[in-house]
C-alpha cells in the first residue's frame, strides 16, 4: 500500500488499466477453460457409462447364445449315451465313439465360427476325453490337466462356469490362439446323475468383433477391459492385458462405487465408465485419459493467451498515452496550487481552450480562489462558533421544576423535624448538582450514572412516600460500560413527572440494561398514564428527524431534557444511536436508549 501511494498518477493509471484488462481476460479465460473441461468431463463420463452398459448387454446376449449351444450339447442323445457308458468301452470302442462325437459336435457347432472346440469329460472314466476342436489337443489330455477342474465341483453361482481368457493348449496352436471357456456339468436324463463335464472354447476375437468400440474424434486412446471379479482380463482392446491379471485396478472397488468417475492407474489420471453383469459376473471398464480430454482445450487456451498478451501490450501503450494527456495539465495545476499553499492567492491557473474535465478543472480552480477567503470567514469560522454555542446551550438547560420541588420537600421536612431525611435529601441534591458540573460530553462508567439515579430516586421516594417503587436490572459485567453523563437520569425523571406523579399508589419504575456485541441498550419503563400510539409514532419520528443545528422548537411535545439527550447522542455517536419510545402492552411507557458498547 505504501508503494502504491508513492507512485505517480501516470504509473497508477497505466497499471490500473493493465491490471483490470489482464484480470478480466484471465478470469474469463480460466472460467471458460474450467467450465469447458467440466462440461466435457461430464459428457465423457455419460458416454463412457452408456458405452460400458451397451457393451455389457451385448456380451450378455452372446453368452446367452453360447449357453443355448451348450444346452443343445447337454440334451443331445449321443452325448448322453456316450458319457453314461464311458466306463463300459474298450480302447477300440473309445476311438470309434470319439470319431462319432467329433462328427456330431462339428455338426452342432458348424454355424458358430467363434467356437474353437467342444470337450466332453466323463466322470466315470477320467482318462478319456471326447472332443471336437479346430486344433487337436495334446495326446493324453484329461480333465485333471484342466486348470478349472478344482473349482468347477464347488461352483454353485450359476449352471455354468465362465473361465477367463487363456492361450489354447493344443499341438497345432502356432499362433497362440486365445480363448475363454464356458464349462458346465452334464447330468443324466432323466435321473439327474452327474455323468461328465463339457468345456466350450470361444475365440476371444469374437469379443472384439462383438464390442467394436470406436471413439469419436482422431484420438483413439481409450482402454476397454472386460474383467472378472478377481482381476482376470477377459478382453483388452489393445491386447496388452488379455489373458493376464490386471495390476492397479481393483474390480471390487469399481463395483462398490458409482458406474462412472475418475481413477489413477499407472501414474495417470483417467475417467472411467463401468458396468457389471449379474449374468456373467464380468465387469466392463472403459478408461479415457484426462490428458486427451484437455489436450485440445490447452492448445486453444495457449493460443488465446498469446493473443491476449499482444492485446495487453497494446492496452499498456494506449493507457500510457491517455495517462500522459491527463497528468501533464495536472502537473501544471499542482505547480499553481503550491503557490496558493504558500499564501499567494493572486496566482491563477492558465486558461485553456479544452472543454473537457481538465479545462473545467482549471476554470473551477480559479473561481475557487476568488471565493476562498469569503468561505473561510463566513462558513468555516461561523460553523465552529455555532457548534461551540450549541454545546454550551445544552449544558445550561437544567429543569428548574425539580429544584423547586426539592426545596419544598426540604422545607416540609424541616418543619417536621426530620433531620435525617433532610440530610439525605441535601446530600442527594448536592450529588446531582456536583455531577452535572462536569463536561456533559465526557463519558463515565455506567455504575456512576446508576448511582446518580439512586440519589435522584432517594429524593423522589421521600417526596412521594410509598406511591411507587424503583427496580434496577443490570448484568454485573455491564457496570463498567461507558456512557455519556446525564443521559439516563432525565429519562427516569420524565417517567416520574409525566407517568407517575398523578398516581396515588402502586406505581413502579424499572431500569433494565442489556447489550449485544456492538450496542448497549437501556430501557426505562413505568406503569403510569402512558401515551397513545399516534403520539408515540410522532415522538419517534421527531427523535429520528431532529436537527442538532436548530433550536428547541418542539419542547411542548418532547421536553427539553429528552430533546437535549437526543441532540447530544447524535453529536457524539451519530444518528444511528439515540432515544425511541417502545410499545408497552398493558399501559405505561417504555423508552429505549441505545449507545455503542464501550468499556474504555
JSON list of N, CA and C in Angstrom, two decimals, residues 413-460:
[
{"chain": "A", "resi": 413, "resn": "UNK", "atom": "N", "xyz": [-39.76, 18.87, 55.32]},
{"chain": "A", "resi": 413, "resn": "UNK", "atom": "CA", "xyz": [-39.05, 18.01, 56.25]},
{"chain": "A", "resi": 413, "resn": "UNK", "atom": "C", "xyz": [-38.49, 18.79, 57.42]},
{"chain": "A", "resi": 414, "resn": "UNK", "atom": "N", "xyz": [-38.03, 20.01, 57.14]},
{"chain": "A", "resi": 414, "resn": "UNK", "atom": "CA", "xyz": [-37.52, 20.85, 58.23]},
{"chain": "A", "resi": 414, "resn": "UNK", "atom": "C", "xyz": [-38.59, 21.18, 59.25]},
{"chain": "A", "resi": 415, "resn": "UNK", "atom": "N", "xyz": [-39.79, 21.47, 58.78]},
{"chain": "A", "resi": 415, "resn": "UNK", "atom": "CA", "xyz": [-40.88, 21.77, 59.70]},
{"chain": "A", "resi": 415, "resn": "UNK", "atom": "C", "xyz": [-41.24, 20.56, 60.56]},
{"chain": "A", "resi": 416, "resn": "UNK", "atom": "N", "xyz": [-41.12, 19.36, 59.95]},
{"chain": "A", "resi": 416, "resn": "UNK", "atom": "CA", "xyz": [-41.42, 18.15, 60.70]},
{"chain": "A", "resi": 416, "resn": "UNK", "atom": "C", "xyz": [-40.30, 17.74, 61.64]},
{"chain": "A", "resi": 417, "resn": "UNK", "atom": "N", "xyz": [-39.13, 18.32, 61.45]},
{"chain": "A", "resi": 417, "resn": "UNK", "atom": "CA", "xyz": [-38.00, 17.95, 62.28]},
{"chain": "A", "resi": 417, "resn": "UNK", "atom": "C", "xyz": [-37.33, 16.68, 61.83]},
{"chain": "A", "resi": 418, "resn": "UNK", "atom": "N", "xyz": [-37.57, 16.26, 60.60]},
{"chain": "A", "resi": 418, "resn": "UNK", "atom": "CA", "xyz": [-36.94, 15.03, 60.08]},
{"chain": "A", "resi": 418, "resn": "UNK", "atom": "C", "xyz": [-35.55, 15.34, 59.60]},
{"chain": "A", "resi": 419, "resn": "UNK", "atom": "N", "xyz": [-34.66, 15.53, 60.55]},
{"chain": "A", "resi": 419, "resn": "UNK", "atom": "CA", "xyz": [-33.30, 15.97, 60.20]},
{"chain": "A", "resi": 419, "resn": "UNK", "atom": "C", "xyz": [-32.56, 14.91, 59.37]},
{"chain": "A", "resi": 420, "resn": "UNK", "atom": "N", "xyz": [-32.81, 13.62, 59.67]},
{"chain": "A", "resi": 420, "resn": "UNK", "atom": "CA", "xyz": [-32.12, 12.56, 58.91]},
{"chain": "A", "resi": 420, "resn": "UNK", "atom": "C", "xyz": [-32.51, 12.62, 57.43]},
{"chain": "A", "resi": 421, "resn": "UNK", "atom": "N", "xyz": [-33.81, 12.78, 57.17]},
{"chain": "A", "resi": 421, "resn": "UNK", "atom": "CA", "xyz": [-34.27, 12.88, 55.78]},
{"chain": "A", "resi": 421, "resn": "UNK", "atom": "C", "xyz": [-33.75, 14.13, 55.12]},
{"chain": "A", "resi": 422, "resn": "UNK", "atom": "N", "xyz": [-33.66, 15.24, 55.92]},
{"chain": "A", "resi": 422, "resn": "UNK", "atom": "CA", "xyz": [-33.13, 16.49, 55.35]},
{"chain": "A", "resi": 422, "resn": "UNK", "atom": "C", "xyz": [-31.70, 16.29, 54.90]},
{"chain": "A", "resi": 423, "resn": "UNK", "atom": "N", "xyz": [-30.92, 15.59, 55.74]},
{"chain": "A", "resi": 423, "resn": "UNK", "atom": "CA", "xyz": [-29.52, 15.34, 55.39]},
{"chain": "A", "resi": 423, "resn": "UNK", "atom": "C", "xyz": [-29.43, 14.50, 54.12]},
{"chain": "A", "resi": 424, "resn": "UNK", "atom": "N", "xyz": [-30.24, 13.41, 54.05]},
{"chain": "A", "resi": 424, "resn": "UNK", "atom": "CA", "xyz": [-30.18, 12.53, 52.88]},
{"chain": "A", "resi": 424, "resn": "UNK", "atom": "C", "xyz": [-30.58, 13.27, 51.61]},
{"chain": "A", "resi": 425, "resn": "UNK", "atom": "N", "xyz": [-31.66, 14.09, 51.70]},
{"chain": "A", "resi": 425, "resn": "UNK", "atom": "CA", "xyz": [-32.11, 14.84, 50.52]},
{"chain": "A", "resi": 425, "resn": "UNK", "atom": "C", "xyz": [-31.05, 15.84, 50.11]},
{"chain": "A", "resi": 426, "resn": "UNK", "atom": "N", "xyz": [-30.46, 16.51, 51.09]},
{"chain": "A", "resi": 426, "resn": "UNK", "atom": "CA", "xyz": [-29.45, 17.53, 50.78]},
{"chain": "A", "resi": 426, "resn": "UNK", "atom": "C", "xyz": [-28.23, 16.89, 50.11]},
{"chain": "A", "resi": 427, "resn": "UNK", "atom": "N", "xyz": [-27.79, 15.72, 50.68]},
{"chain": "A", "resi": 427, "resn": "UNK", "atom": "CA", "xyz": [-26.64, 15.05, 50.09]},
{"chain": "A", "resi": 427, "resn": "UNK", "atom": "C", "xyz": [-26.96, 14.58, 48.67]},
{"chain": "A", "resi": 428, "resn": "UNK", "atom": "N", "xyz": [-28.16, 14.05, 48.48]},
{"chain": "A", "resi": 428, "resn": "UNK", "atom": "CA", "xyz": [-28.54, 13.60, 47.15]},
{"chain": "A", "resi": 428, "resn": "UNK", "atom": "C", "xyz": [-28.60, 14.75, 46.17]},
{"chain": "A", "resi": 429, "resn": "UNK", "atom": "N", "xyz": [-29.17, 15.89, 46.61]},
{"chain": "A", "resi": 429, "resn": "UNK", "atom": "CA", "xyz": [-29.24, 17.06, 45.72]},
{"chain": "A", "resi": 429, "resn": "UNK", "atom": "C", "xyz": [-27.85, 17.57, 45.40]},
{"chain": "A", "resi": 430, "resn": "UNK", "atom": "N", "xyz": [-26.96, 17.56, 46.42]},
{"chain": "A", "resi": 430, "resn": "UNK", "atom": "CA", "xyz": [-25.59, 18.00, 46.17]},
{"chain": "A", "resi": 430, "resn": "UNK", "atom": "C", "xyz": [-24.91, 17.08, 45.16]},
{"chain": "A", "resi": 431, "resn": "UNK", "atom": "N", "xyz": [-25.15, 15.77, 45.30]},
{"chain": "A", "resi": 431, "resn": "UNK", "atom": "CA", "xyz": [-24.59, 14.81, 44.34]},
{"chain": "A", "resi": 431, "resn": "UNK", "atom": "C", "xyz": [-25.06, 15.11, 42.93]},
{"chain": "A", "resi": 432, "resn": "UNK", "atom": "N", "xyz": [-26.38, 15.42, 42.80]},
{"chain": "A", "resi": 432, "resn": "UNK", "atom": "CA", "xyz": [-26.92, 15.71, 41.48]},
{"chain": "A", "resi": 432, "resn": "UNK", "atom": "C", "xyz": [-26.25, 16.92, 40.85]},
{"chain": "A", "resi": 433, "resn": "UNK", "atom": "N", "xyz": [-26.12, 18.01, 41.63]},
{"chain": "A", "resi": 433, "resn": "UNK", "atom": "CA", "xyz": [-25.56, 19.24, 41.05]},
{"chain": "A", "resi": 433, "resn": "UNK", "atom": "C", "xyz": [-24.05, 19.12, 40.85]},
{"chain": "A", "resi": 434, "resn": "UNK", "atom": "N", "xyz": [-23.38, 18.44, 41.77]},
{"chain": "A", "resi": 434, "resn": "UNK", "atom": "CA", "xyz": [-21.94, 18.26, 41.60]},
{"chain": "A", "resi": 434, "resn": "UNK", "atom": "C", "xyz": [-21.64, 17.43, 40.35]},
{"chain": "A", "resi": 435, "resn": "UNK", "atom": "N", "xyz": [-22.47, 16.39, 40.12]},
{"chain": "A", "resi": 435, "resn": "UNK", "atom": "CA", "xyz": [-22.29, 15.52, 38.97]},
{"chain": "A", "resi": 435, "resn": "UNK", "atom": "C", "xyz": [-22.54, 16.27, 37.67]},
{"chain": "A", "resi": 436, "resn": "UNK", "atom": "N", "xyz": [-23.51, 17.22, 37.67]},
{"chain": "A", "resi": 436, "resn": "UNK", "atom": "CA", "xyz": [-23.88, 17.93, 36.44]},
{"chain": "A", "resi": 436, "resn": "UNK", "atom": "C", "xyz": [-22.90, 19.02, 36.07]},
{"chain": "A", "resi": 437, "resn": "UNK", "atom": "N", "xyz": [-21.96, 19.35, 37.00]},
{"chain": "A", "resi": 437, "resn": "UNK", "atom": "CA", "xyz": [-21.00, 20.41, 36.70]},
{"chain": "A", "resi": 437, "resn": "UNK", "atom": "C", "xyz": [-19.88, 19.94, 35.77]},
{"chain": "A", "resi": 438, "resn": "UNK", "atom": "N", "xyz": [-19.70, 18.62, 35.63]},
{"chain": "A", "resi": 438, "resn": "UNK", "atom": "CA", "xyz": [-18.63, 18.11, 34.78]},
{"chain": "A", "resi": 438, "resn": "UNK", "atom": "C", "xyz": [-19.03, 18.24, 33.30]},
{"chain": "A", "resi": 439, "resn": "UNK", "atom": "N", "xyz": [-18.05, 17.97, 32.45]},
{"chain": "A", "resi": 439, "resn": "UNK", "atom": "CA", "xyz": [-18.27, 18.03, 30.99]},
{"chain": "A", "resi": 439, "resn": "UNK", "atom": "C", "xyz": [-19.34, 17.03, 30.58]},
{"chain": "A", "resi": 440, "resn": "UNK", "atom": "N", "xyz": [-20.45, 17.53, 30.03]},
{"chain": "A", "resi": 440, "resn": "UNK", "atom": "CA", "xyz": [-21.56, 16.67, 29.63]},
{"chain": "A", "resi": 440, "resn": "UNK", "atom": "C", "xyz": [-21.15, 15.71, 28.50]},
{"chain": "A", "resi": 441, "resn": "UNK", "atom": "N", "xyz": [-20.19, 16.14, 27.72]},
{"chain": "A", "resi": 441, "resn": "UNK", "atom": "CA", "xyz": [-19.82, 15.30, 26.58]},
{"chain": "A", "resi": 441, "resn": "UNK", "atom": "C", "xyz": [-18.71, 14.31, 26.93]},
{"chain": "A", "resi": 442, "resn": "UNK", "atom": "N", "xyz": [-18.30, 14.28, 28.20]},
{"chain": "A", "resi": 442, "resn": "UNK", "atom": "CA", "xyz": [-17.40, 13.24, 28.64]},
{"chain": "A", "resi": 442, "resn": "UNK", "atom": "C", "xyz": [-18.21, 12.00, 29.02]},
{"chain": "A", "resi": 443, "resn": "UNK", "atom": "N", "xyz": [-17.58, 10.84, 28.96]},
{"chain": "A", "resi": 443, "resn": "UNK", "atom": "CA", "xyz": [-18.32, 9.63, 29.32]},
{"chain": "A", "resi": 443, "resn": "UNK", "atom": "C", "xyz": [-17.78, 9.07, 30.62]},
{"chain": "A", "resi": 444, "resn": "UNK", "atom": "N", "xyz": [-18.66, 8.33, 31.33]},
{"chain": "A", "resi": 444, "resn": "UNK", "atom": "CA", "xyz": [-18.33, 7.76, 32.62]},
{"chain": "A", "resi": 444, "resn": "UNK", "atom": "C", "xyz": [-18.77, 6.30, 32.61]},
{"chain": "A", "resi": 445, "resn": "UNK", "atom": "N", "xyz": [-18.40, 5.59, 33.67]},
{"chain": "A", "resi": 445, "resn": "UNK", "atom": "CA", "xyz": [-18.89, 4.22, 33.80]},
{"chain": "A", "resi": 445, "resn": "UNK", "atom": "C", "xyz": [-20.38, 4.24, 34.09]},
{"chain": "A", "resi": 446, "resn": "UNK", "atom": "N", "xyz": [-21.06, 3.20, 33.59]},
{"chain": "A", "resi": 446, "resn": "UNK", "atom": "CA", "xyz": [-22.50, 3.09, 33.81]},
{"chain": "A", "resi": 446, "resn": "UNK", "atom": "C", "xyz": [-22.82, 3.03, 35.30]},
{"chain": "A", "resi": 447, "resn": "UNK", "atom": "N", "xyz": [-21.90, 2.55, 36.08]},
{"chain": "A", "resi": 447, "resn": "UNK", "atom": "CA", "xyz": [-22.09, 2.48, 37.53]},
{"chain": "A", "resi": 447, "resn": "UNK", "atom": "C", "xyz": [-22.35, 3.87, 38.12]},
{"chain": "A", "resi": 448, "resn": "UNK", "atom": "N", "xyz": [-21.60, 4.91, 37.63]},
{"chain": "A", "resi": 448, "resn": "UNK", "atom": "CA", "xyz": [-21.76, 6.26, 38.14]},
{"chain": "A", "resi": 448, "resn": "UNK", "atom": "C", "xyz": [-23.12, 6.83, 37.76]},
{"chain": "A", "resi": 449, "resn": "UNK", "atom": "N", "xyz": [-23.58, 6.56, 36.53]},
{"chain": "A", "resi": 449, "resn": "UNK", "atom": "CA", "xyz": [-24.90, 7.04, 36.13]},
{"chain": "A", "resi": 449, "resn": "UNK", "atom": "C", "xyz": [-25.99, 6.42, 37.00]},
{"chain": "A", "resi": 450, "resn": "UNK", "atom": "N", "xyz": [-25.86, 5.12, 37.32]},
{"chain": "A", "resi": 450, "resn": "UNK", "atom": "CA", "xyz": [-26.86, 4.46, 38.14]},
{"chain": "A", "resi": 450, "resn": "UNK", "atom": "C", "xyz": [-26.83, 4.98, 39.57]},
{"chain": "A", "resi": 451, "resn": "UNK", "atom": "N", "xyz": [-25.63, 5.34, 40.08]},
{"chain": "A", "resi": 451, "resn": "UNK", "atom": "CA", "xyz": [-25.55, 5.96, 41.41]},
{"chain": "A", "resi": 451, "resn": "UNK", "atom": "C", "xyz": [-26.27, 7.31, 41.42]},
{"chain": "A", "resi": 452, "resn": "UNK", "atom": "N", "xyz": [-26.17, 8.06, 40.32]},
{"chain": "A", "resi": 452, "resn": "UNK", "atom": "CA", "xyz": [-26.88, 9.33, 40.22]},
{"chain": "A", "resi": 452, "resn": "UNK", "atom": "C", "xyz": [-28.39, 9.11, 40.29]},
{"chain": "A", "resi": 453, "resn": "UNK", "atom": "N", "xyz": [-28.87, 8.05, 39.60]},
{"chain": "A", "resi": 453, "resn": "UNK", "atom": "CA", "xyz": [-30.30, 7.75, 39.63]},
{"chain": "A", "resi": 453, "resn": "UNK", "atom": "C", "xyz": [-30.72, 7.38, 41.06]},
{"chain": "A", "resi": 454, "resn": "UNK", "atom": "N", "xyz": [-29.86, 6.66, 41.78]},
{"chain": "A", "resi": 454, "resn": "UNK", "atom": "CA", "xyz": [-30.17, 6.32, 43.16]},
{"chain": "A", "resi": 454, "resn": "UNK", "atom": "C", "xyz": [-30.36, 7.58, 44.00]},
{"chain": "A", "resi": 455, "resn": "UNK", "atom": "N", "xyz": [-29.49, 8.58, 43.79]},
{"chain": "A", "resi": 455, "resn": "UNK", "atom": "CA", "xyz": [-29.64, 9.84, 44.51]},
{"chain": "A", "resi": 455, "resn": "UNK", "atom": "C", "xyz": [-30.94, 10.54, 44.13]},
{"chain": "A", "resi": 456, "resn": "UNK", "atom": "N", "xyz": [-31.24, 10.54, 42.83]},
{"chain": "A", "resi": 456, "resn": "UNK", "atom": "CA", "xyz": [-32.48, 11.19, 42.39]},
{"chain": "A", "resi": 456, "resn": "UNK", "atom": "C", "xyz": [-33.70, 10.47, 42.97]},
{"chain": "A", "resi": 457, "resn": "UNK", "atom": "N", "xyz": [-33.70, 9.13, 42.90]},
{"chain": "A", "resi": 457, "resn": "UNK", "atom": "CA", "xyz": [-34.86, 8.38, 43.38]},
{"chain": "A", "resi": 457, "resn": "UNK", "atom": "C", "xyz": [-35.00, 8.48, 44.91]},
{"chain": "A", "resi": 458, "resn": "UNK", "atom": "N", "xyz": [-33.89, 8.70, 45.62]},
{"chain": "A", "resi": 458, "resn": "UNK", "atom": "CA", "xyz": [-33.98, 8.89, 47.07]},
{"chain": "A", "resi": 458, "resn": "UNK", "atom": "C", "xyz": [-34.77, 10.14, 47.39]},
{"chain": "A", "resi": 459, "resn": "UNK", "atom": "N", "xyz": [-34.51, 11.20, 46.59]},
{"chain": "A", "resi": 459, "resn": "UNK", "atom": "CA", "xyz": [-35.26, 12.45, 46.79]},
{"chain": "A", "resi": 459, "resn": "UNK", "atom": "C", "xyz": [-36.74, 12.23, 46.47]},
{"chain": "A", "resi": 460, "resn": "UNK", "atom": "N", "xyz": [-37.02, 11.55, 45.33]},
{"chain": "A", "resi": 460, "resn": "UNK", "atom": "CA", "xyz": [-38.40, 11.37, 44.92]},
{"chain": "A", "resi": 460, "resn": "UNK", "atom": "C", "xyz": [-39.14, 10.41, 45.85]}
]
